Amino acid sequence: MKELFQFLWSKKKFWLIPVVVVLLLIGFLIVFASSSALSPFIYTLF
């Protein structure tokens, strides 16, 4: 993860940082939803 952000910083691809953060948040939401009783409510958001 650290290397990814260092690469983005060195190549001056600052616009990609929010994209990576949003993808990580969606990934954590899916992992959390699959192991939780709240999954029916979270899946309705998508």
XYZ file of C-alpha atoms in Angstrom:
46
model
C 0.000 0.000 0.000
C 2.820 2.334 0.901
C 4.566 1.621 -2.393
C 1.402 2.388 -4.341
C 1.064 5.823 -2.775
C 4.784 6.504 -3.241
C 4.440 5.612 -6.921
C 1.418 7.898 -7.341
C 3.245 10.696 -5.542
C 6.456 10.336 -7.576
C 4.600 10.236 -10.913
C 2.434 13.212 -9.835
C -0.791 11.250 -10.318
C -2.574 13.041 -7.480
C -5.981 12.586 -9.103
C -5.696 8.794 -8.670
C -5.387 8.945 -4.871
C -9.148 9.542 -4.255
C -9.970 6.734 -6.703
C -7.769 4.283 -4.778
C -9.250 5.399 -1.443
C -12.841 4.950 -2.683
C -12.045 1.483 -4.051
C -10.529 0.490 -0.705
C -13.589 1.742 1.172
C -15.924 -0.209 -1.109
C -13.779 -3.306 -0.615
C -13.896 -2.974 3.168
C -17.655 -2.412 3.009
C -18.147 -5.614 1.003
C -15.961 -7.631 3.391
C -17.798 -6.200 6.388
C -21.190 -6.827 4.798
C -20.463 -10.469 4.048
C -19.697 -11.214 7.696
C -22.416 -9.171 9.324
C -26.125 -9.308 10.072
C -26.458 -5.952 8.325
C -25.693 -7.410 4.898
C -29.277 -7.225 3.541
C -29.360 -3.504 4.324
C -25.923 -2.762 2.884
C -26.576 -4.676 -0.347
C -29.657 -2.548 -1.012
C -27.347 0.470 -1.349
C -25.848 -1.052 -4.482
